[in-house]
Amino acid sequence: MSAARSTLAGAVVATLRRDLLIAYKRKNDLFNPFMFFVLVATLFPIGISPEPEALGEISAGVLWISALLASLLAMDNLFRADFEDGSLELLMLSPHPLYFLVLAKNIAHWLVSGLPIVLVSPLIAYMLNFPEGAYSTLVLTLLLGTPVLSLLGSIGVALTVGLGSRGLILAVITLPMSVPVLIAGTLTVSQTLEGASLSGYLAIMGAMLVAALTLAPLASAAALRISVN
Amino acid sequence: MDWTWFHKWGSPKWFYELSGKWLPWLVGAMVTCLLIGVTWALLFVPQDYQQGLTNRIFYVHVPVASISLAFFPLMAMAGTIFLVWRMKLADVVVKVAAPLGAWFTALALASGSIWGVDTWGTWWVWDGRLTSLLLQFFLLLGVVSLRTALEDSEGAARACALLSIVGCINVVVIKYSVDWWNTLHQASTNFTLATDQANGPEIWVPLIFMIVAVYLFFAISLILSTRNEILQREKRAQWVMDLVAKS
């Protein structure tokens, strides 16, 4: 091991690079959450109403719920493969605090599964007749909110990584916990449309992100130590 | 400081014997409070001038709803004790409190619905309080299903303790965010209970009896299910075998 990698920053960068590289090599993981997001969003006009007005009213909620479900679906990739091939155990044996390594894995995971959703959201929003004048708010809230969803989800994944057949348990644990993010995201968008000042709402979402960044990897790391023996 | 009192709690046998001595007193106190509370609330409390007899469900709904909010703090506390001191009894409490909490939460939601259908004209509204209680119900079911899914008992115990702590923090965040959402969207509907502030002790004294009765009922259910779980876990221990042989 080179000297640079034995420092904490080196270990974080190495974890980040490794996960990004794996995602790049396995292009399925890269595209599936993204595809899922687009597909779920497509179901709403078909299931509810193709009327532009009706769609415009629910579009913010549709985008947020699709993002929530896509992030949930993508969570499975976070620790599972590493758990199965044993590299997760090696990661936990490293002398560096697990907190930062889990955080690095979370960041890599969000860059692969969350960021593409944020980037494609204006396009889907347009197709759903999303009200003009709130596009930037939508992207901003998704940018602040989807990492929180990933961080919260990683606690659930870490708790259930040892399970053979997980089924719906991850959803049952994670979805109720995601509600505050969903509320903050959709409220911010609807308040923008009513002409309210944005800073307060974005500050609350930012606070959620900071709280999740500080606390969630701690809980995920503790959960990993429980799950991986 | 002498810590023997604390270490005693680590012994399931000690707790089993102690709680056996408590139970008759708790049951007696509960039955007394329940009889006084129910009789007073159903027969002697003056009718509400708007809601009529329906208002009497208040005396069931408020105690049940208030106790259902205590479950996550209780489980988080017991979970912390288990994670820090590895006290088996604390894990038993985390385990039995989760389904019990789900029952109490369901009861609070159901009694609220029955009350709501007469006063609000609907079984359900997406009001902040209702929604956060519903989400708490789901979170409790999540803890229960995590316990069932992880068969390994030591790992399941620690995972559920951790999830209880995370859930406890989350319930608070959910509560505030849902209130925030609700107050912005449904400010026109006023579901406050503040009207009974103006009412005298003939309204709230029976409520106190009911609250005490329901809290005691909660304590008794928790102790009974804890004792049951202790017996199951310690079934190979000599003292349990002696107990079975005696009965």
PDB file of C-alpha atoms in Angstrom, chain A residues 159 222-223 225-229, chain B residues 79 82-83 86 91 146-147 150 152-165:
ATOM      1  CA  LEU A 159     -29.055  -3.284   8.769  1.00  0.00           C
ATOM      2  CA  ALA A 222     -22.758   0.855  13.489  1.00  0.00           C
ATOM      3  CA  ALA A 223     -25.308  -1.175  11.532  1.00  0.00           C
ATOM      4  CA  ARG A 225     -20.643  -3.751  12.389  1.00  0.00           C
ATOM      5  CA  ILE A 226     -23.779  -5.530  13.590  1.00  0.00           C
ATOM      6  CA  SER A 227     -24.601  -7.136  10.253  1.00  0.00           C
ATOM      7  CA  VAL A 228     -21.110  -8.250   9.301  1.00  0.00           C
ATOM      8  CA  ASN A 229     -19.611 -10.517  11.859  1.00  0.00           C
TER       9      ASN A 229
ATOM     10  CA  GLY B  79     -31.968  -0.177  22.993  1.00  0.00           C
ATOM     11  CA  PHE B  82     -28.725  -2.984  25.539  1.00  0.00           C
ATOM     12  CA  LEU B  83     -26.055  -1.685  23.169  1.00  0.00           C
ATOM     13  CA  ARG B  86     -25.425  -5.739  26.873  1.00  0.00           C
ATOM     14  CA  ASP B  91     -33.419  -6.372  24.551  1.00  0.00           C
ATOM     15  CA  LEU B 146     -36.642  -6.556  10.983  1.00  0.00           C
ATOM     16  CA  ARG B 147     -36.697  -8.716  14.101  1.00  0.00           C
ATOM     17  CA  LEU B 150     -33.008 -11.498  11.133  1.00  0.00           C
ATOM     18  CA  ASP B 152     -29.864 -14.710  14.491  1.00  0.00           C
ATOM     19  CA  SER B 153     -30.958 -13.514  17.895  1.00  0.00           C
ATOM     20  CA  GLU B 154     -27.849 -11.582  18.957  1.00  0.00           C
ATOM     21  CA  GLY B 155     -27.542  -9.748  15.653  1.00  0.00           C
ATOM     22  CA  ALA B 156     -31.286  -9.125  15.506  1.00  0.00           C
ATOM     23  CA  ALA B 157     -31.212  -7.708  19.013  1.00  0.00           C
ATOM     24  CA  ARG B 158     -28.467  -5.220  18.210  1.00  0.00           C
ATOM     25  CA  ALA B 159     -29.974  -4.307  14.836  1.00  0.00           C
ATOM     26  CA  CYS B 160     -33.379  -3.666  16.383  1.00  0.00           C
ATOM     27  CA  ALA B 161     -31.833  -1.619  19.177  1.00  0.00           C
ATOM     28  CA  LEU B 162     -30.077   0.537  16.586  1.00  0.00           C
ATOM     29  CA  LEU B 163     -33.210   0.861  14.465  1.00  0.00           C
ATOM     30  CA  SER B 164     -35.166   1.902  17.560  1.00  0.00           C
ATOM     31  CA  ILE B 165     -32.679   4.694  18.246  1.00  0.00           C
TER      32      ILE B 165
END
